Coordinates of C-alpha atoms and ligand atoms in Angstrom, one line a residue:
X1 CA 0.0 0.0 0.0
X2 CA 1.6 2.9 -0.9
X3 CA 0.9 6.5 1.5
X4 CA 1.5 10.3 0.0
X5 CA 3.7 12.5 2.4
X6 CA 2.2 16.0 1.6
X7 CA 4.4 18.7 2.1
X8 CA 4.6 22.3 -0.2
X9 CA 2.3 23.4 -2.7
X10 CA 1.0 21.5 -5.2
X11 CA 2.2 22.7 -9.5
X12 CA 0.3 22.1 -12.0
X13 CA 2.0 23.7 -14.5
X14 CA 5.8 22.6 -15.6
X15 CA 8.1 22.0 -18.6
X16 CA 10.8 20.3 -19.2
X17 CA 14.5 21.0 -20.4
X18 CA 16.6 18.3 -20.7
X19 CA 20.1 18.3 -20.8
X20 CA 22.8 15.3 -20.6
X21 CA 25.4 14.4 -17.7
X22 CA 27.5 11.6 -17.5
X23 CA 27.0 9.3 -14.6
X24 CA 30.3 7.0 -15.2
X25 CA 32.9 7.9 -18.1
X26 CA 30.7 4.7 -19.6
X27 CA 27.2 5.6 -19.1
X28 CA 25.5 8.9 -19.9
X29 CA 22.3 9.5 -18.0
X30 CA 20.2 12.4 -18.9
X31 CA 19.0 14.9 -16.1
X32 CA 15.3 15.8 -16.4
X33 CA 14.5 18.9 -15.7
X34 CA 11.0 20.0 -14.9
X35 CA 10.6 23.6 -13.7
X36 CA 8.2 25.2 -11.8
X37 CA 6.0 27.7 -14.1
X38 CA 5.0 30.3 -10.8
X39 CA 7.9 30.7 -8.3
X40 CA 6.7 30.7 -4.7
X41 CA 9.9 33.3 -3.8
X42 CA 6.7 36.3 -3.3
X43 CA 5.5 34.3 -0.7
X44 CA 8.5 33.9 1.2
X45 CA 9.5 36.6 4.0
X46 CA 13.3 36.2 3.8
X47 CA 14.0 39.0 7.2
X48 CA 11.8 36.3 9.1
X49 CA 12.7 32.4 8.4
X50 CA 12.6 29.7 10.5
X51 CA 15.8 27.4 10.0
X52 CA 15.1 24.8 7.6
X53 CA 11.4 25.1 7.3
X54 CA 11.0 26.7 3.9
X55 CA 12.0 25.4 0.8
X56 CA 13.2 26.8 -2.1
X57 CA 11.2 25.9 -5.8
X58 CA 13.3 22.7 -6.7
X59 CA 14.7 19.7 -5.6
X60 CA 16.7 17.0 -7.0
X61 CA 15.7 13.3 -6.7
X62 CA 17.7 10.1 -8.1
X63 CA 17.0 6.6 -7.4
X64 CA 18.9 3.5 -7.2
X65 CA 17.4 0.1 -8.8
X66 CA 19.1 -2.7 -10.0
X67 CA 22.3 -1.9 -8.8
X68 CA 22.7 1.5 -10.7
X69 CA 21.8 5.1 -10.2
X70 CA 19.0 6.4 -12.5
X71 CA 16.4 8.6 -13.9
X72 CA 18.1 11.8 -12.3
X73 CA 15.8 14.7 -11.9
X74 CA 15.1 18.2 -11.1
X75 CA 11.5 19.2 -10.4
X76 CA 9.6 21.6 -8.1
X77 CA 9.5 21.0 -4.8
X78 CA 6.9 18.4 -3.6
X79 CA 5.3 15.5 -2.1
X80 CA 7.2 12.4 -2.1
X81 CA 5.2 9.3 -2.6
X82 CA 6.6 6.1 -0.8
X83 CA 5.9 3.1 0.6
X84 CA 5.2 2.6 4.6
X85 CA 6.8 0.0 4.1
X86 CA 10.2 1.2 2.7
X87 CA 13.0 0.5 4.6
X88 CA 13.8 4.1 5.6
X89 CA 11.0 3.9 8.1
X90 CA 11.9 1.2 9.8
X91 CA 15.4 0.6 10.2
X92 CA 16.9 4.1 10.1
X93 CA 18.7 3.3 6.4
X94 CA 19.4 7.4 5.7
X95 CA 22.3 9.7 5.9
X96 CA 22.6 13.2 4.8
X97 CA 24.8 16.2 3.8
X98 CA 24.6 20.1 5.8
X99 CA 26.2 22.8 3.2
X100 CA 25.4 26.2 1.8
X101 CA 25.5 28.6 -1.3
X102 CA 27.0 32.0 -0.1
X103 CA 25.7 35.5 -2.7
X104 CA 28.7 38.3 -3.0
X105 CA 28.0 41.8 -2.9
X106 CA 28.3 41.7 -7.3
X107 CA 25.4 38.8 -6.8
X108 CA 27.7 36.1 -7.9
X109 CA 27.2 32.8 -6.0
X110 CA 29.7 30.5 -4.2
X111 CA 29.8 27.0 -2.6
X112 CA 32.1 26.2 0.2
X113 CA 34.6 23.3 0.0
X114 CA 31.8 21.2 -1.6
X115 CA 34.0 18.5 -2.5
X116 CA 34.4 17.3 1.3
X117 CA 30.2 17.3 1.4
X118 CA 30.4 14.9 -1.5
X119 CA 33.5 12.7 -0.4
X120 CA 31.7 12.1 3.6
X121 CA 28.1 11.8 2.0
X122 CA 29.6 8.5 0.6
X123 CA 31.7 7.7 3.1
X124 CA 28.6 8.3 5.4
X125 CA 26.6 5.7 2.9
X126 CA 29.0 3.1 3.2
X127 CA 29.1 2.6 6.7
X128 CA 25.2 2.6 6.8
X129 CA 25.7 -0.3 3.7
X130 CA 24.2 2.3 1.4
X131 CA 25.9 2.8 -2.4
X132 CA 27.9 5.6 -2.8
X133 CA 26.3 8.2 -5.4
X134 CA 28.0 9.6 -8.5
X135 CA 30.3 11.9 -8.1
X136 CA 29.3 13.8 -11.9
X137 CA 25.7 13.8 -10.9
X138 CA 26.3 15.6 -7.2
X139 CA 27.6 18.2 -9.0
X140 CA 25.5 18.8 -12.1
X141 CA 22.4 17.9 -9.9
X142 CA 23.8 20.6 -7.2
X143 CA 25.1 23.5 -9.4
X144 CA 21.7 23.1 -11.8
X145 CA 20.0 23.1 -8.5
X146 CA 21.8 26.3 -7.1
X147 CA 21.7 28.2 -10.5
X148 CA 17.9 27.4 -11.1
X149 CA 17.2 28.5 -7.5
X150 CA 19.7 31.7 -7.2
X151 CA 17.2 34.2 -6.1
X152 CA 16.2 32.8 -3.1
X153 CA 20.0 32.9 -2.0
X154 CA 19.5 36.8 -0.3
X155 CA 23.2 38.6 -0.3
X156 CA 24.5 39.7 3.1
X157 CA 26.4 38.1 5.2
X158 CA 24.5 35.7 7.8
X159 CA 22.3 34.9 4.5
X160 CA 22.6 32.2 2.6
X161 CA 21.0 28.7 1.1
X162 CA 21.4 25.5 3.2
X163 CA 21.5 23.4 0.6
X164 CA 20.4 19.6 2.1
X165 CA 21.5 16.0 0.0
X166 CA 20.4 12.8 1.5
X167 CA 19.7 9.4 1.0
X168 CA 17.0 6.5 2.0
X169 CA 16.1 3.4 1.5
X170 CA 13.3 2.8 -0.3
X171 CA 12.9 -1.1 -0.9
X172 CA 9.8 -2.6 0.4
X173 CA 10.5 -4.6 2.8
X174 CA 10.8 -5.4 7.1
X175 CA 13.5 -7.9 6.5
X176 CA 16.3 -6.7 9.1
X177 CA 18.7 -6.3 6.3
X178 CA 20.2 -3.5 3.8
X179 CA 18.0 -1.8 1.4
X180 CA 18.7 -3.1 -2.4
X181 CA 16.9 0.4 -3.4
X182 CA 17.3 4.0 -2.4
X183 CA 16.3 7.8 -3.1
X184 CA 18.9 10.6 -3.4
X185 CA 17.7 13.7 -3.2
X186 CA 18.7 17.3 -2.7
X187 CA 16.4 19.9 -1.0
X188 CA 17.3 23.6 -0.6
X189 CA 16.3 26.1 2.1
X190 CA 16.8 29.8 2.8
X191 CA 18.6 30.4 5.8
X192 CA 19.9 33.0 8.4
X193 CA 21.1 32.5 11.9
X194 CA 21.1 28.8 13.3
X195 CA 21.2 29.7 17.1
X196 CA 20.3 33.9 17.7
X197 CA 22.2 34.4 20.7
X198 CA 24.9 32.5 22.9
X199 CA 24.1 28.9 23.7
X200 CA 24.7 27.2 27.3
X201 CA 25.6 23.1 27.3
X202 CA 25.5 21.0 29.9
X203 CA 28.1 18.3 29.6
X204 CA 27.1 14.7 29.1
X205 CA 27.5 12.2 32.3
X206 CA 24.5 9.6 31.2
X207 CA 24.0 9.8 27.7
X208 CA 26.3 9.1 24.4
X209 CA 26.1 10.2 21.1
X210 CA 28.6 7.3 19.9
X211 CA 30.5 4.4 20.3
X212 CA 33.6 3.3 19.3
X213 CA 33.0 1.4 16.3
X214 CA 29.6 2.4 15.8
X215 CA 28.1 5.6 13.5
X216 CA 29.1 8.5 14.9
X217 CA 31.6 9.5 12.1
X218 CA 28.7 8.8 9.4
X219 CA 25.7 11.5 9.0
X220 CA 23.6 9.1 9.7
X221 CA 20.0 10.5 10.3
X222 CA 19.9 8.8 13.6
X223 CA 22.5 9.8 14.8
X224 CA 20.3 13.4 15.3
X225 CA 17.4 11.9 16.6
X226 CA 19.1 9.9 19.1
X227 CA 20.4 13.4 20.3
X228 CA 16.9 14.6 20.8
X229 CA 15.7 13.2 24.6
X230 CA 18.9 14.0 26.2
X231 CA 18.6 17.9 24.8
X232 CA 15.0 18.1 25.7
X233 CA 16.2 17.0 29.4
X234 CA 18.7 19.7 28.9
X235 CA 16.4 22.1 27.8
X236 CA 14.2 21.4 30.7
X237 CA 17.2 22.9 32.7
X238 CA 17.6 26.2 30.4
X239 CA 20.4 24.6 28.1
X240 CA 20.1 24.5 24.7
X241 CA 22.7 21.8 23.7
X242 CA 24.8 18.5 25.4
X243 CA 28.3 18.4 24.9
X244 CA 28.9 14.8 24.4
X245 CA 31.5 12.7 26.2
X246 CA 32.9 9.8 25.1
X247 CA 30.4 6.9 26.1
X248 CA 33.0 4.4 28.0
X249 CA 33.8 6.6 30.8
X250 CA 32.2 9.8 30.1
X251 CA 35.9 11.2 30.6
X252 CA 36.5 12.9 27.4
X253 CA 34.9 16.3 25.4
X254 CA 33.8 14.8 22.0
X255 CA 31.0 16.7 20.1
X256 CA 28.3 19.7 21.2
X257 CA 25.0 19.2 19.6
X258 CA 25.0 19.4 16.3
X259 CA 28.5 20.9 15.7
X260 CA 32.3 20.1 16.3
X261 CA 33.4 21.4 19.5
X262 CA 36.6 23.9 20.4
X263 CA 38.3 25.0 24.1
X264 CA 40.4 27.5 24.4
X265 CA 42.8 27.2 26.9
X266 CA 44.9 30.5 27.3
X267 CA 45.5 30.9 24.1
X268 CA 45.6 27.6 22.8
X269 CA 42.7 26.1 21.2
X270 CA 42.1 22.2 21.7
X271 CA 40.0 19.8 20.0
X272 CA 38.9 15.8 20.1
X273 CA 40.3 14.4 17.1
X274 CA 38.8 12.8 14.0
X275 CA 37.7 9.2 15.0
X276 CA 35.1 7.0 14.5
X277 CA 32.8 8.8 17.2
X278 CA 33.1 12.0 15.6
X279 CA 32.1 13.8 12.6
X280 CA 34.9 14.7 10.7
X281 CA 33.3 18.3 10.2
X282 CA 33.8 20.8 7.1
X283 CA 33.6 23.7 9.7
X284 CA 36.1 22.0 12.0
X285 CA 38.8 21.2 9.8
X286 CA 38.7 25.0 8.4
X287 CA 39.0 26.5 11.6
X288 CA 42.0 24.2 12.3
X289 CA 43.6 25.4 8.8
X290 CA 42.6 29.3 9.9
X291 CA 44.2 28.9 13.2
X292 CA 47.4 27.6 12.0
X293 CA 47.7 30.6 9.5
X294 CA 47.1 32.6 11.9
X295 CA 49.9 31.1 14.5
X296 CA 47.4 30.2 17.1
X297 CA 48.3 26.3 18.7
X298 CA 45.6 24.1 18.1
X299 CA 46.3 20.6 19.8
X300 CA 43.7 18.1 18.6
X301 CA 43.7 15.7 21.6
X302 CA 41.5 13.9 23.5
X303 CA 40.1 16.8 25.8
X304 CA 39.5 15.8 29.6
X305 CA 36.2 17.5 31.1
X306 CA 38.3 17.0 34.2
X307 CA 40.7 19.9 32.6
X308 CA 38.4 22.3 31.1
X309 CA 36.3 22.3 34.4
X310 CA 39.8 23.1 36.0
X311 CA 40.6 25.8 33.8
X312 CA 37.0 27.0 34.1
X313 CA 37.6 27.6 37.9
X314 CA 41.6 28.5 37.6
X315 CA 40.5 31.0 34.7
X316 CA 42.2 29.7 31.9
X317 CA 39.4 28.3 30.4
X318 CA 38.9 31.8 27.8
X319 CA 36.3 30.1 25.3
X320 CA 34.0 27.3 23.9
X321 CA 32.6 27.3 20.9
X322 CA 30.7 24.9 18.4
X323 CA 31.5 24.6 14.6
X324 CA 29.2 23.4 11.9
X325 CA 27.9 24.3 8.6
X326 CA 24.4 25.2 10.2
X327 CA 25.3 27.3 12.7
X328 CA 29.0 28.4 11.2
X329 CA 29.9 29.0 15.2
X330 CA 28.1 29.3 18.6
X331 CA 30.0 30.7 21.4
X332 CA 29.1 29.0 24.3
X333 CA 28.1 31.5 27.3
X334 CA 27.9 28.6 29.9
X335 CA 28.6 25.0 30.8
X336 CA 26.4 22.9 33.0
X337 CA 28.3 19.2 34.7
X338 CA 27.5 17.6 37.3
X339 CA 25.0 20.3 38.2
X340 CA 27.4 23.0 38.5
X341 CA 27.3 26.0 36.0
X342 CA 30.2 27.6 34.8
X343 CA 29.6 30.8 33.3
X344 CA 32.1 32.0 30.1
X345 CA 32.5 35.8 30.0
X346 CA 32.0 36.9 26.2
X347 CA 35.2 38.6 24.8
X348 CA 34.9 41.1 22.2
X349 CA 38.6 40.2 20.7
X350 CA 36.9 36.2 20.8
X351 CA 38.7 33.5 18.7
X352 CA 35.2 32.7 17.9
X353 CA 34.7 36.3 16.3
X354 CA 37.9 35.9 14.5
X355 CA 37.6 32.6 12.9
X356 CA 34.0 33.3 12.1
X357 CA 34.6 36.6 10.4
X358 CA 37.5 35.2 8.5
X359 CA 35.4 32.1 7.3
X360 CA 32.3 34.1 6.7
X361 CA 34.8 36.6 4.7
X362 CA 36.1 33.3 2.3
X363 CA 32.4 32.0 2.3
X364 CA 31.0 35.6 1.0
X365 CA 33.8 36.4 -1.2
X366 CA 35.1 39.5 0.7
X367 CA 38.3 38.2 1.1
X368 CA 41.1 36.3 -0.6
X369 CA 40.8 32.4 -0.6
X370 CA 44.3 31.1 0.1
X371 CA 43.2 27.4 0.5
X372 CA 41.1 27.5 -2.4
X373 CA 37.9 26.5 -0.6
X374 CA 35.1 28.6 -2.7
X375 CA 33.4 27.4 -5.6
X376 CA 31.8 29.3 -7.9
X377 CA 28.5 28.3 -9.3
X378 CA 27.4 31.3 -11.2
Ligands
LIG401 C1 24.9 21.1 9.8 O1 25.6 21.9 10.4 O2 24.8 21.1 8.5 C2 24.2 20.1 10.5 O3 24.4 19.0 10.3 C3 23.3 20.6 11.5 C4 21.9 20.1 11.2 C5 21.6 18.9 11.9 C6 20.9 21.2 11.3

């Protein structure tokens, strides 16, 4: 039986332009484009949006069946029709990409290191036992996407488009084992601040995010919506996000929320390191290579909560902040363990403030690029 999930308006009208890509160097696939005929962009109130709940006109959508990648597509934004008993739905077979498309004051339009979104998509997909998707069609699909949908990507810096690929498994089926079909698709919403304000954490002593050995490297979907009870709990107590420890001893500083996490410590700036508990985040890695221009010592280390609550009551303890494509970075105004909060003064001359007006000058094209990290669309 198959159920309709009804989202968006419904378009009647569309045509279609087709042009060809190449899916291997053997096969050529052709990318069907149907385009909207009435844009919704006049409904839109860009000064007032609600992260990640409006969608832009298109989206891309490519399936997998019989061990290949077909029947790419662009269309306008819409319902998805799939079965309840798809395989998505019941054992959690979907990962997913966070990146965005940046406008410059001359209204040309960038992408942000999108290569690495690409490369940990499929590295996310084959530890959930997903295929790994076409590297040609990522980025015709994305750039058509991106150009098609340019005027809902507002210039100014804090705006932008989070642009959102992800995969499911869509076989019919309840057999405990891996999906033999799946849906990649690419969604794009209009976007300005992740968190307004600081946030306050409280650090994790009961609950993990990941395992060694298990998902937490992977954007897995549930890796998110196993995050969601503790943070309610949190948010019970005034916090908005959980540090995460490490889940053996709860010893170590691994992950806040939704973002990579940073200390500084005087005036160094440590870091967990990549593992297989923690994402290996676009954000992160940037700040690292922005730090080391700059001559500031980052140490990526396994990070003691032991020492940063020390340094939190000797004084050392200058900053925390997350990093992540969503919310670019969130000083962190207060840390809650074991039921003690530690308050973190907000310094105007921040690390945060640098590194996130340095990044958002590479991301916005108001600066040089001496890594080589935009890309230009259009
Ligand atoms: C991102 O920064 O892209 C994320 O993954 C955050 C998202 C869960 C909203």
């Amino acid at each position: 039986m198959i159920f309709s999930i009804l989202y968006g308006l419904n378009f009647t009208y569309f045509y279609q332009i087709n042009i060809f890509i190449f899916m291997k160097p053997s096969t050529t696939q052709k990318l069907d484009i149907q385009k909207v005929e009435r844009s919704r962009i006049d409904q839109v109130d860009f000064s007032n949006l609600t992260f990640g709940s409006t969608f832009s006109d298109h989206m891309f959508e490519c399936d997998y069946k019989d061990g290949k990648w077909q029947n790419p597509t662009i269309k306008p934004y819409g319902p998805l029709s799939i079965s309840p008993g798809a395989k998505v739905f019941h054992y959690g077979q979907a990962v997913f990409e966070g990146m965005k498309a940046y406008k410059d004051d001359n209204g040309k339009v960038w992408l942000f290191r999108p290569e690495q979104n690409f490369l940990r998509i499929n590295k996310s997909s084959v530890r959930m036992a997903m295929p790994e998707f076409p590297r040609d069609i990522f980025f015709e699909a994305l750039t058509t996407l991106v150009k098609m949908d340019k005027d809902w990507i507002k210039p100014g810096l804090g705006n932008s488009l989070y642009i959102r690929p992800f995969v499911m498994a869509t076989q019919v089926g309840v057999g405990a084992s891996p999906s033999t079909e799946y849906k990649f698709m690419i969604l794009m919403s209009p976007a300005q601040a992740y968190y307004t304000g600081n946030v306050k954490v409280v650090i994790a002593d009961h609950y993990s995010r990941s395992a060694n050995g298990g998902v937490g490297a992977a954007k897995a979907a549930g890796n998110y919506g196993a995050q969601f009870f503790p943070t309610n709990l949190a948010r019970e107590k005034g916090f908005q996000q959980v540090i995460w420890t490490d889940a053996s001893n709860h010893q170590y500083l691994e992950e806040a929320g939704t973002m990579n996490v940073f200390f500084r410590v005087n005036d160094t700036l440590l870091t967990a390191p990549i593992s297989d508990r923690i994402l290996d985040g676009v954000t992160r890695k940037s700040l690292i290579a922005l730090a080391k221009q700059d001559n500031i010592k980052v140490e990526e280390r396994p990070v003691l909560v032991s020492e940063i609550v020390e340094a939190a009551e000797n004084g050392t303890l200058k900053e925390i902040f997350g990093a992540g494509t969503a919310a670019v970075i969130s000083p962190v105004s207060a840390f809650s363990y074991k039921d003690k909060t530690h308050e973190l003064e907000m310094l105007e001359d921040s690390f945060a403030n640098r590194f996130k007006k340095e990044l958002l000058d590479i991301q916005y094209n108001r600066s040089e690029d001496p890594f080589d990290w935009r890309f230009e669309v259009v």
